[in-house]
mmCIF file with all atom_site columns, C-alpha atoms in Angstrom:
data_model
loop_
_atom_site.group_PDB
_atom_site.id
_atom_site.type_symbol
_atom_site.label_atom_id
_atom_site.label_alt_id
_atom_site.label_comp_id
_atom_site.label_asym_id
_atom_site.label_entity_id
_atom_site.label_seq_id
_atom_site.pdbx_PDB_ins_code
_atom_site.Cartn_x
_atom_site.Cartn_y
_atom_site.Cartn_z
_atom_site.occupancy
_atom_site.B_iso_or_equiv
_atom_site.pdbx_formal_charge
_atom_site.auth_seq_id
_atom_site.auth_comp_id
_atom_site.auth_asym_id
_atom_site.auth_atom_id
_atom_site.pdbx_PDB_model_num
ATOM 1   C CA . ASN Q 1 1   ? 115.304 140.203 98.325  1.00 63.00 ? 883 ASN Q CA 1
ATOM 2   C CA . ALA Q 1 2   ? 117.379 137.117 99.170  1.00 78.00 ? 884 ALA Q CA 1
ATOM 3   C CA . GLY Q 1 3   ? 114.998 134.507 97.467  1.00 95.00 ? 885 GLY Q CA 1
ATOM 4   C CA . VAL Q 1 4   ? 116.161 130.681 98.396  1.00 97.00 ? 886 VAL Q CA 1
ATOM 5   C CA . THR Q 1 5   ? 119.462 130.608 100.359 1.00 97.00 ? 887 THR Q CA 1
ATOM 6   C CA . GLN Q 1 6   ? 121.864 127.408 100.514 1.00 98.00 ? 888 GLN Q CA 1
ATOM 7   C CA . THR Q 1 7   ? 124.960 127.424 102.882 1.00 97.00 ? 889 THR Q CA 1
ATOM 8   C CA . PRO Q 1 8   ? 127.431 126.296 102.095 1.00 97.00 ? 890 PRO Q CA 1
ATOM 9   C CA . LYS Q 1 9   ? 128.418 127.181 98.767  1.00 97.00 ? 891 LYS Q CA 1
ATOM 10  C CA . PHE Q 1 10  ? 131.210 124.346 98.923  1.00 97.00 ? 892 PHE Q CA 1
ATOM 11  C CA . GLN Q 1 11  ? 132.274 122.105 100.928 1.00 97.00 ? 893 GLN Q CA 1
ATOM 12  C CA . VAL Q 1 12  ? 134.629 118.766 100.737 1.00 97.00 ? 894 VAL Q CA 1
ATOM 13  C CA . LEU Q 1 13  ? 134.486 116.157 103.104 1.00 97.00 ? 895 LEU Q CA 1
ATOM 14  C CA . LYS Q 1 14  ? 135.858 112.457 103.707 1.00 97.00 ? 896 LYS Q CA 1
ATOM 15  C CA . THR Q 1 15  ? 133.954 109.329 103.315 1.00 98.00 ? 897 THR Q CA 1
ATOM 16  C CA . GLY Q 1 16  ? 131.984 108.589 106.125 1.00 97.00 ? 898 GLY Q CA 1
ATOM 17  C CA . GLN Q 1 17  ? 131.572 112.155 107.739 1.00 97.00 ? 899 GLN Q CA 1
ATOM 18  C CA . SER Q 1 18  ? 128.382 113.780 108.111 1.00 97.00 ? 900 SER Q CA 1
ATOM 19  C CA . MET Q 1 19  ? 126.939 116.861 107.414 1.00 96.00 ? 901 MET Q CA 1
ATOM 20  C CA . THR Q 1 20  ? 123.763 119.234 107.157 1.00 98.00 ? 902 THR Q CA 1
ATOM 21  C CA . LEU Q 1 21  ? 122.954 121.469 103.928 1.00 98.00 ? 903 LEU Q CA 1
ATOM 22  C CA . GLN Q 1 22  ? 120.869 124.351 104.764 1.00 98.00 ? 904 GLN Q CA 1
ATOM 23  C CA . CYS Q 1 23  ? 117.997 126.154 102.824 1.00 98.00 ? 905 CYS Q CA 1
ATOM 24  C CA . ALA Q 1 24  ? 116.028 129.353 103.700 1.00 98.00 ? 906 ALA Q CA 1
ATOM 25  C CA . GLN Q 1 25  ? 113.422 131.256 101.671 1.00 97.00 ? 907 GLN Q CA 1
ATOM 26  C CA . ASP Q 1 26  ? 112.280 134.215 102.525 1.00 96.00 ? 908 ASP Q CA 1
ATOM 27  C CA . MET Q 1 27  ? 109.184 134.133 99.760  1.00 95.00 ? 909 MET Q CA 1
ATOM 28  C CA . ASN Q 1 28  ? 106.285 132.531 102.027 1.00 95.00 ? 910 ASN Q CA 1
ATOM 29  C CA . HIS Q 1 29  ? 106.674 129.514 99.595  1.00 94.00 ? 911 HIS Q CA 1
ATOM 30  C CA . ASN Q 1 30  ? 104.512 126.502 100.795 1.00 92.00 ? 912 ASN Q CA 1
ATOM 31  C CA . SER Q 1 31  ? 106.959 123.782 99.183  1.00 93.00 ? 913 SER Q CA 1
ATOM 32  C CA . MET Q 1 32  ? 110.759 122.963 99.516  1.00 96.00 ? 914 MET Q CA 1
ATOM 33  C CA . TYR Q 1 33  ? 112.427 121.090 97.142  1.00 96.00 ? 915 TYR Q CA 1
ATOM 34  C CA . TRP Q 1 34  ? 116.045 119.192 97.510  1.00 97.00 ? 916 TRP Q CA 1
ATOM 35  C CA . TYR Q 1 35  ? 117.841 118.093 94.369  1.00 96.00 ? 917 TYR Q CA 1
ATOM 36  C CA . ARG Q 1 36  ? 121.175 116.907 92.956  1.00 96.00 ? 918 ARG Q CA 1
ATOM 37  C CA . GLN Q 1 37  ? 122.822 117.528 89.491  1.00 95.00 ? 919 GLN Q CA 1
ATOM 38  C CA . ASP Q 1 38  ? 125.711 115.682 88.278  1.00 93.00 ? 920 ASP Q CA 1
ATOM 39  C CA . PRO Q 1 39  ? 127.834 117.030 85.500  1.00 87.00 ? 921 PRO Q CA 1
ATOM 40  C CA . GLY Q 1 40  ? 125.830 116.598 81.918  1.00 82.00 ? 922 GLY Q CA 1
ATOM 41  C CA . MET Q 1 41  ? 122.956 115.183 83.901  1.00 87.00 ? 923 MET Q CA 1
ATOM 42  C CA . GLY Q 1 42  ? 119.320 116.575 84.582  1.00 90.00 ? 924 GLY Q CA 1
ATOM 43  C CA . LEU Q 1 43  ? 117.985 117.495 88.151  1.00 93.00 ? 925 LEU Q CA 1
ATOM 44  C CA . ARG Q 1 44  ? 117.380 114.405 90.180  1.00 93.00 ? 926 ARG Q CA 1
ATOM 45  C CA . LEU Q 1 45  ? 114.823 114.974 93.027  1.00 94.00 ? 927 LEU Q CA 1
ATOM 46  C CA . ILE Q 1 46  ? 115.967 113.993 96.171  1.00 96.00 ? 928 ILE Q CA 1
ATOM 47  C CA . TYR Q 1 47  ? 113.069 115.028 98.992  1.00 96.00 ? 929 TYR Q CA 1
ATOM 48  C CA . TYR Q 1 48  ? 110.747 117.474 98.696  1.00 95.00 ? 930 TYR Q CA 1
ATOM 49  C CA . SER Q 1 49  ? 108.229 118.939 100.854 1.00 95.00 ? 931 SER Q CA 1
ATOM 50  C CA . ALA Q 1 50  ? 104.942 119.992 100.194 1.00 92.00 ? 932 ALA Q CA 1
ATOM 51  C CA . SER Q 1 51  ? 104.123 122.066 102.943 1.00 91.00 ? 933 SER Q CA 1
ATOM 52  C CA . GLU Q 1 52  ? 105.724 122.627 106.713 1.00 91.00 ? 934 GLU Q CA 1
ATOM 53  C CA . GLY Q 1 53  ? 105.940 119.284 109.009 1.00 90.00 ? 935 GLY Q CA 1
ATOM 54  C CA . THR Q 1 54  ? 105.650 116.779 105.867 1.00 93.00 ? 936 THR Q CA 1
ATOM 55  C CA . THR Q 1 55  ? 108.447 115.703 103.947 1.00 96.00 ? 937 THR Q CA 1
ATOM 56  C CA . ASP Q 1 56  ? 108.379 112.679 101.179 1.00 94.00 ? 938 ASP Q CA 1
ATOM 57  C CA . LYS Q 1 57  ? 111.181 110.947 98.994  1.00 94.00 ? 939 LYS Q CA 1
ATOM 58  C CA . GLY Q 1 58  ? 111.902 111.716 95.611  1.00 92.00 ? 940 GLY Q CA 1
ATOM 59  C CA . GLU Q 1 59  ? 113.640 109.986 92.791  1.00 91.00 ? 941 GLU Q CA 1
ATOM 60  C CA . VAL Q 1 60  ? 117.112 109.412 94.761  1.00 95.00 ? 942 VAL Q CA 1
ATOM 61  C CA . PRO Q 1 61  ? 116.463 109.521 98.344  1.00 96.00 ? 943 PRO Q CA 1
ATOM 62  C CA . ASN Q 1 62  ? 118.683 106.876 99.935  1.00 96.00 ? 944 ASN Q CA 1
ATOM 63  C CA . GLY Q 1 63  ? 121.265 108.090 101.536 1.00 97.00 ? 945 GLY Q CA 1
ATOM 64  C CA . TYR Q 1 64  ? 119.811 111.419 102.481 1.00 98.00 ? 946 TYR Q CA 1
ATOM 65  C CA . ASN Q 1 65  ? 117.535 112.837 105.985 1.00 97.00 ? 947 ASN Q CA 1
ATOM 66  C CA . VAL Q 1 66  ? 115.484 115.804 105.278 1.00 98.00 ? 948 VAL Q CA 1
ATOM 67  C CA . SER Q 1 67  ? 113.729 118.066 108.073 1.00 97.00 ? 949 SER Q CA 1
ATOM 68  C CA . ARG Q 1 68  ? 112.077 120.820 107.305 1.00 96.00 ? 950 ARG Q CA 1
ATOM 69  C CA . LEU Q 1 69  ? 112.289 123.040 110.166 1.00 88.00 ? 951 LEU Q CA 1
ATOM 70  C CA . ASN Q 1 70  ? 109.714 125.545 109.791 1.00 95.00 ? 952 ASN Q CA 1
ATOM 71  C CA . LYS Q 1 71  ? 108.175 127.108 106.692 1.00 96.00 ? 953 LYS Q CA 1
ATOM 72  C CA . ARG Q 1 72  ? 111.343 128.912 105.950 1.00 97.00 ? 954 ARG Q CA 1
ATOM 73  C CA . GLU Q 1 73  ? 113.425 126.295 106.231 1.00 97.00 ? 955 GLU Q CA 1
ATOM 74  C CA . PHE Q 1 74  ? 114.320 123.264 105.125 1.00 98.00 ? 956 PHE Q CA 1
ATOM 75  C CA . SER Q 1 75  ? 117.581 120.773 105.806 1.00 98.00 ? 957 SER Q CA 1
ATOM 76  C CA . LEU Q 1 76  ? 119.376 117.962 104.108 1.00 98.00 ? 958 LEU Q CA 1
ATOM 77  C CA . ARG Q 1 77  ? 121.237 115.276 105.865 1.00 98.00 ? 959 ARG Q CA 1
ATOM 78  C CA . LEU Q 1 78  ? 123.850 113.262 104.722 1.00 97.00 ? 960 LEU Q CA 1
ATOM 79  C CA . GLU Q 1 79  ? 124.887 110.606 107.572 1.00 94.00 ? 961 GLU Q CA 1
ATOM 80  C CA . SER Q 1 80  ? 127.767 108.635 105.948 1.00 96.00 ? 962 SER Q CA 1
ATOM 81  C CA . ALA Q 1 81  ? 128.973 110.416 102.912 1.00 96.00 ? 963 ALA Q CA 1
ATOM 82  C CA . ALA Q 1 82  ? 129.996 108.146 99.778  1.00 97.00 ? 964 ALA Q CA 1
ATOM 83  C CA . PRO Q 1 83  ? 131.928 109.402 96.626  1.00 97.00 ? 965 PRO Q CA 1
ATOM 84  C CA . SER Q 1 84  ? 128.793 108.556 94.942  1.00 97.00 ? 966 SER Q CA 1
ATOM 85  C CA . GLN Q 1 85  ? 127.108 111.696 96.688  1.00 97.00 ? 967 GLN Q CA 1
ATOM 86  C CA . THR Q 1 86  ? 129.563 114.322 95.079  1.00 97.00 ? 968 THR Q CA 1
ATOM 87  C CA . SER Q 1 87  ? 127.685 116.502 93.141  1.00 97.00 ? 969 SER Q CA 1
ATOM 88  C CA . VAL Q 1 88  ? 125.817 119.866 93.215  1.00 97.00 ? 970 VAL Q CA 1
ATOM 89  C CA . TYR Q 1 89  ? 122.893 120.492 95.186  1.00 98.00 ? 971 TYR Q CA 1
ATOM 90  C CA . PHE Q 1 90  ? 119.836 123.049 94.390  1.00 97.00 ? 972 PHE Q CA 1
ATOM 91  C CA . CYS Q 1 91  ? 117.701 123.503 96.922  1.00 98.00 ? 973 CYS Q CA 1
ATOM 92  C CA . ALA Q 1 92  ? 114.023 125.215 95.514  1.00 97.00 ? 974 ALA Q CA 1
ATOM 93  C CA . SER Q 1 93  ? 110.962 126.707 96.852  1.00 95.00 ? 975 SER Q CA 1
ATOM 94  C CA . HIS Q 1 94  ? 107.587 126.684 94.764  1.00 90.00 ? 976 HIS Q CA 1
ATOM 95  C CA . LEU Q 1 95  ? 104.407 128.480 96.433  1.00 88.00 ? 977 LEU Q CA 1
ATOM 96  C CA . GLY Q 1 96  ? 102.281 125.720 94.945  1.00 82.00 ? 978 GLY Q CA 1
ATOM 97  C CA . GLY Q 1 97  ? 99.686  125.106 92.634  1.00 80.00 ? 979 GLY Q CA 1
ATOM 98  C CA . TYR Q 1 98  ? 100.694 126.382 88.728  1.00 84.00 ? 980 TYR Q CA 1
ATOM 99  C CA . GLN Q 1 99  ? 103.704 128.718 90.006  1.00 88.00 ? 981 GLN Q CA 1
ATOM 100 C CA . PRO Q 1 100 ? 107.120 127.952 88.949  1.00 91.00 ? 982 PRO Q CA 1
ATOM 101 C CA . GLN Q 1 101 ? 109.896 126.956 91.357  1.00 93.00 ? 983 GLN Q CA 1
ATOM 102 C CA . HIS Q 1 102 ? 112.750 129.406 92.357  1.00 96.00 ? 984 HIS Q CA 1
ATOM 103 C CA . PHE Q 1 103 ? 116.034 127.907 93.177  1.00 97.00 ? 985 PHE Q CA 1
ATOM 104 C CA . GLY Q 1 104 ? 119.068 128.737 95.488  1.00 97.00 ? 986 GLY Q CA 1
ATOM 105 C CA . ASP Q 1 105 ? 122.572 129.070 93.606  1.00 96.00 ? 987 ASP Q CA 1
ATOM 106 C CA . GLY Q 1 106 ? 123.454 125.515 94.825  1.00 97.00 ? 988 GLY Q CA 1
ATOM 107 C CA . THR Q 1 107 ? 126.046 123.692 97.189  1.00 97.00 ? 989 THR Q CA 1
ATOM 108 C CA . ARG Q 1 108 ? 128.839 122.044 95.512  1.00 97.00 ? 990 ARG Q CA 1
ATOM 109 C CA . LEU Q 1 109 ? 129.583 118.744 97.760  1.00 97.00 ? 991 LEU Q CA 1
ATOM 110 C CA . SER Q 1 110 ? 133.056 117.028 97.073  1.00 97.00 ? 992 SER Q CA 1
ATOM 111 C CA . ILE Q 1 111 ? 133.034 113.502 98.597  1.00 97.00 ? 993 ILE Q CA 1
ATOM 112 C CA . LEU Q 1 112 ? 137.185 111.974 98.916  1.00 96.00 ? 994 LEU Q CA 1
ATOM 113 C CA . ARG L 2 1   ? 107.186 107.106 77.569  1.00 67.00 ? 297 ARG L CA 1
ATOM 114 C CA . LYS L 2 2   ? 109.320 109.345 79.568  1.00 76.00 ? 298 LYS L CA 1
ATOM 115 C CA . GLU L 2 3   ? 106.742 112.123 81.449  1.00 89.00 ? 299 GLU L CA 1
ATOM 116 C CA . VAL L 2 4   ? 108.626 114.829 79.955  1.00 94.00 ? 300 VAL L CA 1
ATOM 117 C CA . GLU L 2 5   ? 111.383 115.059 77.222  1.00 95.00 ? 301 GLU L CA 1
ATOM 118 C CA . GLN L 2 6   ? 113.788 116.957 75.462  1.00 95.00 ? 302 GLN L CA 1
ATOM 119 C CA . ASP L 2 7   ? 116.216 116.335 72.759  1.00 92.00 ? 303 ASP L CA 1
ATOM 120 C CA . PRO L 2 8   ? 119.836 117.007 74.941  1.00 92.00 ? 304 PRO L CA 1
ATOM 121 C CA . GLY L 2 9   ? 121.638 118.387 71.797  1.00 92.00 ? 305 GLY L CA 1
ATOM 122 C CA . PRO L 2 10  ? 123.537 119.946 71.451  1.00 94.00 ? 306 PRO L CA 1
ATOM 123 C CA . PHE L 2 11  ? 122.611 122.654 69.311  1.00 95.00 ? 307 PHE L CA 1
ATOM 124 C CA . ASN L 2 12  ? 125.369 124.050 67.219  1.00 96.00 ? 308 ASN L CA 1
ATOM 125 C CA . VAL L 2 13  ? 124.149 127.520 66.054  1.00 96.00 ? 309 VAL L CA 1
ATOM 126 C CA . PRO L 2 14  ? 125.838 130.635 64.440  1.00 98.00 ? 310 PRO L CA 1
ATOM 127 C CA . GLU L 2 15  ? 124.829 133.772 65.908  1.00 98.00 ? 311 GLU L CA 1
ATOM 128 C CA . GLY L 2 16  ? 122.079 136.085 64.594  1.00 98.00 ? 312 GLY L CA 1
ATOM 129 C CA . ALA L 2 17  ? 120.508 132.754 63.756  1.00 98.00 ? 313 ALA L CA 1
ATOM 130 C CA . THR L 2 18  ? 116.876 131.415 64.423  1.00 97.00 ? 314 THR L CA 1
ATOM 131 C CA . VAL L 2 19  ? 117.043 128.472 66.870  1.00 97.00 ? 315 VAL L CA 1
ATOM 132 C CA . ALA L 2 20  ? 113.764 126.651 68.120  1.00 96.00 ? 316 ALA L CA 1
ATOM 133 C CA . PHE L 2 21  ? 113.480 123.298 70.128  1.00 92.00 ? 317 PHE L CA 1
ATOM 134 C CA . ASN L 2 22  ? 110.393 121.355 71.694  1.00 95.00 ? 318 ASN L CA 1
ATOM 135 C CA . CYS L 2 23  ? 110.065 119.595 74.876  1.00 96.00 ? 319 CYS L CA 1
ATOM 136 C CA . THR L 2 24  ? 107.440 116.393 74.774  1.00 96.00 ? 320 THR L CA 1
ATOM 137 C CA . TYR L 2 25  ? 105.293 115.801 77.532  1.00 95.00 ? 321 TYR L CA 1
ATOM 138 C CA . SER L 2 26  ? 103.154 112.866 78.287  1.00 93.00 ? 322 SER L CA 1
ATOM 139 C CA . ASN L 2 27  ? 99.818  113.548 80.880  1.00 89.00 ? 323 ASN L CA 1
ATOM 140 C CA . SER L 2 28  ? 97.244  115.276 78.805  1.00 87.00 ? 324 SER L CA 1
ATOM 141 C CA . ALA L 2 29  ? 96.566  116.528 82.356  1.00 87.00 ? 325 ALA L CA 1
ATOM 142 C CA . SER L 2 30  ? 99.672  118.884 82.741  1.00 87.00 ? 326 SER L CA 1
ATOM 143 C CA . GLN L 2 31  ? 98.435  122.513 83.288  1.00 86.00 ? 327 GLN L CA 1
ATOM 144 C CA . SER L 2 32  ? 101.667 124.600 83.671  1.00 92.00 ? 328 SER L CA 1
ATOM 145 C CA . PHE L 2 33  ? 104.393 124.661 81.431  1.00 95.00 ? 329 PHE L CA 1
ATOM 146 C CA . PHE L 2 34  ? 107.557 126.773 81.868  1.00 96.00 ? 330 PHE L CA 1
ATOM 147 C CA . TRP L 2 35  ? 111.051 127.394 80.283  1.00 97.00 ? 331 TRP L CA 1
ATOM 148 C CA . TYR L 2 36  ? 114.237 127.781 82.498  1.00 97.00 ? 332 TYR L CA 1
ATOM 149 C CA . ARG L 2 37  ? 117.315 128.588 81.254  1.00 98.00 ? 333 ARG L CA 1
ATOM 150 C CA . GLN L 2 38  ? 120.865 126.552 83.098  1.00 96.00 ? 334 GLN L CA 1
ATOM 151 C CA . ASP L 2 39  ? 123.897 127.972 82.624  1.00 95.00 ? 335 ASP L CA 1
ATOM 152 C CA . CYS L 2 40  ? 126.872 125.672 83.548  1.00 91.00 ? 336 CYS L CA 1
ATOM 153 C CA . ARG L 2 41  ? 127.445 124.524 87.375  1.00 84.00 ? 337 ARG L CA 1
ATOM 154 C CA . LYS L 2 42  ? 124.974 127.495 87.781  1.00 94.00 ? 338 LYS L CA 1
ATOM 155 C CA . GLU L 2 43  ? 121.192 127.078 89.134  1.00 96.00 ? 339 GLU L CA 1
ATOM 156 C CA . PRO L 2 44  ? 118.096 127.098 87.100  1.00 96.00 ? 340 PRO L CA 1
ATOM 157 C CA . LYS L 2 45  ? 116.764 130.473 86.281  1.00 96.00 ? 341 LYS L CA 1
ATOM 158 C CA . LEU L 2 46  ? 113.194 131.179 85.206  1.00 96.00 ? 342 LEU L CA 1
ATOM 159 C CA . LEU L 2 47  ? 113.284 132.241 81.332  1.00 97.00 ? 343 LEU L CA 1
ATOM 160 C CA . MET L 2 48  ? 109.403 132.465 80.787  1.00 96.00 ? 344 MET L CA 1
ATOM 161 C CA . SER L 2 49  ? 105.853 131.100 81.522  1.00 94.00 ? 345 SER L CA 1
ATOM 162 C CA . VAL L 2 50  ? 104.478 129.409 78.130  1.00 95.00 ? 346 VAL L CA 1
ATOM 163 C CA . TYR L 2 51  ? 100.739 130.434 77.500  1.00 90.00 ? 347 TYR L CA 1
ATOM 164 C CA . SER L 2 52  ? 98.062  128.471 75.728  1.00 89.00 ? 348 SER L CA 1
ATOM 165 C CA . SER L 2 53  ? 97.974  131.338 73.338  1.00 91.00 ? 349 SER L CA 1
ATOM 166 C CA . GLY L 2 54  ? 101.324 131.796 72.755  1.00 91.00 ? 350 GLY L CA 1
ATOM 167 C CA . ASN L 2 55  ? 103.803 134.757 74.543  1.00 94.00 ? 351 ASN L CA 1
ATOM 168 C CA . GLU L 2 56  ? 107.074 136.255 73.834  1.00 96.00 ? 352 GLU L CA 1
ATOM 169 C CA . ASP L 2 57  ? 109.285 137.952 75.653  1.00 95.00 ? 353 ASP L CA 1
ATOM 170 C CA . GLY L 2 58  ? 112.312 139.684 73.453  1.00 97.00 ? 354 GLY L CA 1
ATOM 171 C CA . ARG L 2 59  ? 114.126 137.612 71.162  1.00 98.00 ? 355 ARG L CA 1
ATOM 172 C CA . PHE L 2 60  ? 112.351 134.465 73.022  1.00 98.00 ? 356 PHE L CA 1
ATOM 173 C CA . THR L 2 61  ? 109.120 133.108 71.946  1.00 97.00 ? 357 THR L CA 1
ATOM 174 C CA . ALA L 2 62  ? 107.142 130.002 73.698  1.00 97.00 ? 358 ALA L CA 1
ATOM 175 C CA . GLN L 2 63  ? 104.003 128.143 72.593  1.00 96.00 ? 359 GLN L CA 1
ATOM 176 C CA . LEU L 2 64  ? 101.867 125.400 73.791  1.00 96.00 ? 360 LEU L CA 1
ATOM 177 C CA . ASN L 2 65  ? 100.405 122.633 71.649  1.00 95.00 ? 361 ASN L CA 1
ATOM 178 C CA . ARG L 2 66  ? 98.118  120.755 73.816  1.00 94.00 ? 362 ARG L CA 1
ATOM 179 C CA . ALA L 2 67  ? 96.957  118.393 70.796  1.00 94.00 ? 363 ALA L CA 1
ATOM 180 C CA . SER L 2 68  ? 100.146 116.964 70.287  1.00 94.00 ? 364 SER L CA 1
ATOM 181 C CA . GLN L 2 69  ? 101.356 117.494 73.774  1.00 95.00 ? 365 GLN L CA 1
ATOM 182 C CA . TYR L 2 70  ? 104.515 119.440 73.277  1.00 95.00 ? 366 TYR L CA 1
ATOM 183 C CA . ILE L 2 71  ? 105.791 123.290 73.890  1.00 96.00 ? 367 ILE L CA 1
ATOM 184 C CA . SER L 2 72  ? 108.705 125.191 72.118  1.00 97.00 ? 368 SER L CA 1
ATOM 185 C CA . LEU L 2 73  ? 111.053 127.515 72.294  1.00 97.00 ? 369 LEU L CA 1
ATOM 186 C CA . LEU L 2 74  ? 112.038 129.964 69.559  1.00 97.00 ? 370 LEU L CA 1
ATOM 187 C CA . ILE L 2 75  ? 115.189 131.936 70.244  1.00 98.00 ? 371 ILE L CA 1
ATOM 188 C CA . ARG L 2 76  ? 115.483 134.677 67.127  1.00 98.00 ? 372 ARG L CA 1
ATOM 189 C CA . ASP L 2 77  ? 118.780 136.608 66.626  1.00 98.00 ? 373 ASP L CA 1
ATOM 190 C CA . SER L 2 78  ? 120.670 134.913 68.713  1.00 98.00 ? 374 SER L CA 1
ATOM 191 C CA . LYS L 2 79  ? 123.491 135.876 70.809  1.00 98.00 ? 375 LYS L CA 1
ATOM 192 C CA . LEU L 2 80  ? 127.091 134.418 72.078  1.00 98.00 ? 376 LEU L CA 1
ATOM 193 C CA . SER L 2 81  ? 125.101 134.821 75.820  1.00 97.00 ? 377 SER L CA 1
ATOM 194 C CA . ASP L 2 82  ? 122.239 132.840 74.839  1.00 98.00 ? 378 ASP L CA 1
ATOM 195 C CA . SER L 2 83  ? 124.859 129.691 75.520  1.00 98.00 ? 379 SER L CA 1
ATOM 196 C CA . ALA L 2 84  ? 122.955 127.325 77.915  1.00 97.00 ? 380 ALA L CA 1
ATOM 197 C CA . THR L 2 85  ? 121.031 124.403 78.778  1.00 97.00 ? 381 THR L CA 1
ATOM 198 C CA . TYR L 2 86  ? 116.935 125.377 78.143  1.00 97.00 ? 382 TYR L CA 1
ATOM 199 C CA . LEU L 2 87  ? 114.797 123.197 80.741  1.00 97.00 ? 383 LEU L CA 1
ATOM 200 C CA . CYS L 2 88  ? 111.439 122.670 80.531  1.00 96.00 ? 384 CYS L CA 1
ATOM 201 C CA . VAL L 2 89  ? 108.812 122.449 83.137  1.00 94.00 ? 385 VAL L CA 1
ATOM 202 C CA . VAL L 2 90  ? 105.593 120.753 83.153  1.00 93.00 ? 386 VAL L CA 1
ATOM 203 C CA . ILE L 2 91  ? 103.044 120.980 86.039  1.00 90.00 ? 387 ILE L CA 1
ATOM 204 C CA . ARG L 2 92  ? 100.495 118.630 85.853  1.00 84.00 ? 388 ARG L CA 1
ATOM 205 C CA . GLY L 2 93  ? 98.666  119.272 89.035  1.00 71.00 ? 389 GLY L CA 1
ATOM 206 C CA . GLY L 2 94  ? 98.543  121.571 91.843  1.00 62.00 ? 390 GLY L CA 1
ATOM 207 C CA . GLY L 2 95  ? 100.700 119.137 94.354  1.00 68.00 ? 391 GLY L CA 1
ATOM 208 C CA . ALA L 2 96  ? 104.279 119.373 95.069  1.00 70.00 ? 392 ALA L CA 1
ATOM 209 C CA . ASP L 2 97  ? 104.850 116.487 93.369  1.00 75.00 ? 393 ASP L CA 1
ATOM 210 C CA . GLY L 2 98  ? 102.797 117.448 90.218  1.00 81.00 ? 394 GLY L CA 1
ATOM 211 C CA . LEU L 2 99  ? 105.824 119.128 89.072  1.00 85.00 ? 395 LEU L CA 1
ATOM 212 C CA . THR L 2 100 ? 108.248 117.852 86.553  1.00 90.00 ? 396 THR L CA 1
ATOM 213 C CA . PHE L 2 101 ? 111.922 119.087 84.836  1.00 92.00 ? 397 PHE L CA 1
ATOM 214 C CA . GLY L 2 102 ? 112.968 118.019 81.488  1.00 94.00 ? 398 GLY L CA 1
ATOM 215 C CA . LYS L 2 103 ? 116.471 116.911 81.604  1.00 93.00 ? 399 LYS L CA 1
ATOM 216 C CA . GLY L 2 104 ? 117.631 120.241 78.852  1.00 95.00 ? 400 GLY L CA 1
ATOM 217 C CA . THR L 2 105 ? 118.865 120.837 75.808  1.00 96.00 ? 401 THR L CA 1
ATOM 218 C CA . HIS L 2 106 ? 122.267 122.230 75.294  1.00 96.00 ? 402 HIS L CA 1
ATOM 219 C CA . LEU L 2 107 ? 122.543 125.148 73.280  1.00 97.00 ? 403 LEU L CA 1
ATOM 220 C CA . ILE L 2 108 ? 125.980 126.603 72.095  1.00 97.00 ? 404 ILE L CA 1
ATOM 221 C CA . ILE L 2 109 ? 126.155 129.786 69.674  1.00 97.00 ? 405 ILE L CA 1
ATOM 222 C CA . GLN L 2 110 ? 129.111 129.918 67.692  1.00 97.00 ? 406 GLN L CA 1
ATOM 223 C CA . PRO L 2 111 ? 130.614 133.085 66.103  1.00 96.00 ? 407 PRO L CA 1
#
């Protein structure tokens, strides 16, 4: 029972490089989310997807793009990585309504 | 006023003690409430839902006060393993954007 799976778990990039963080869920949830969490800080919402085919900006979308490839998968892309994007990135899924979210175990990203 | 607020702590509590902390929310239309636990550099994990009548799960008790717009989490007989950050989540509506996390309360259980 995998739940929410994120890849990769760790990544080091150089400034200006691009990469895509992958997220997949097997719970048939409708909504998916990308958060970042900096040391000692709360979760900040980057983008979310209420359903397949839709995406919306969250609190901190600048420097990121997302794709809701299908109901299972929601990817986050950094086109030109900057040191300020060094963070832990969490993907979450949500059945909808008043149900709780479920999180992946995170991607730890360092940008040099 | 922020939509969801928590005292960041840290709360330093001796092992075996009882500790409680609150989470206030600003939108009276909020319908659904949860507590999550987050260990250092790990993902948040659902601890328990919060029901209108209050609910208990072992040493943990969650309560909702709609009149004063806060939820609470009480931990009895605290263990060293309870050391973590506790996040509250408030859902105000059925849409994907209706969900808000608090920034968390850091709890340290001391031997």
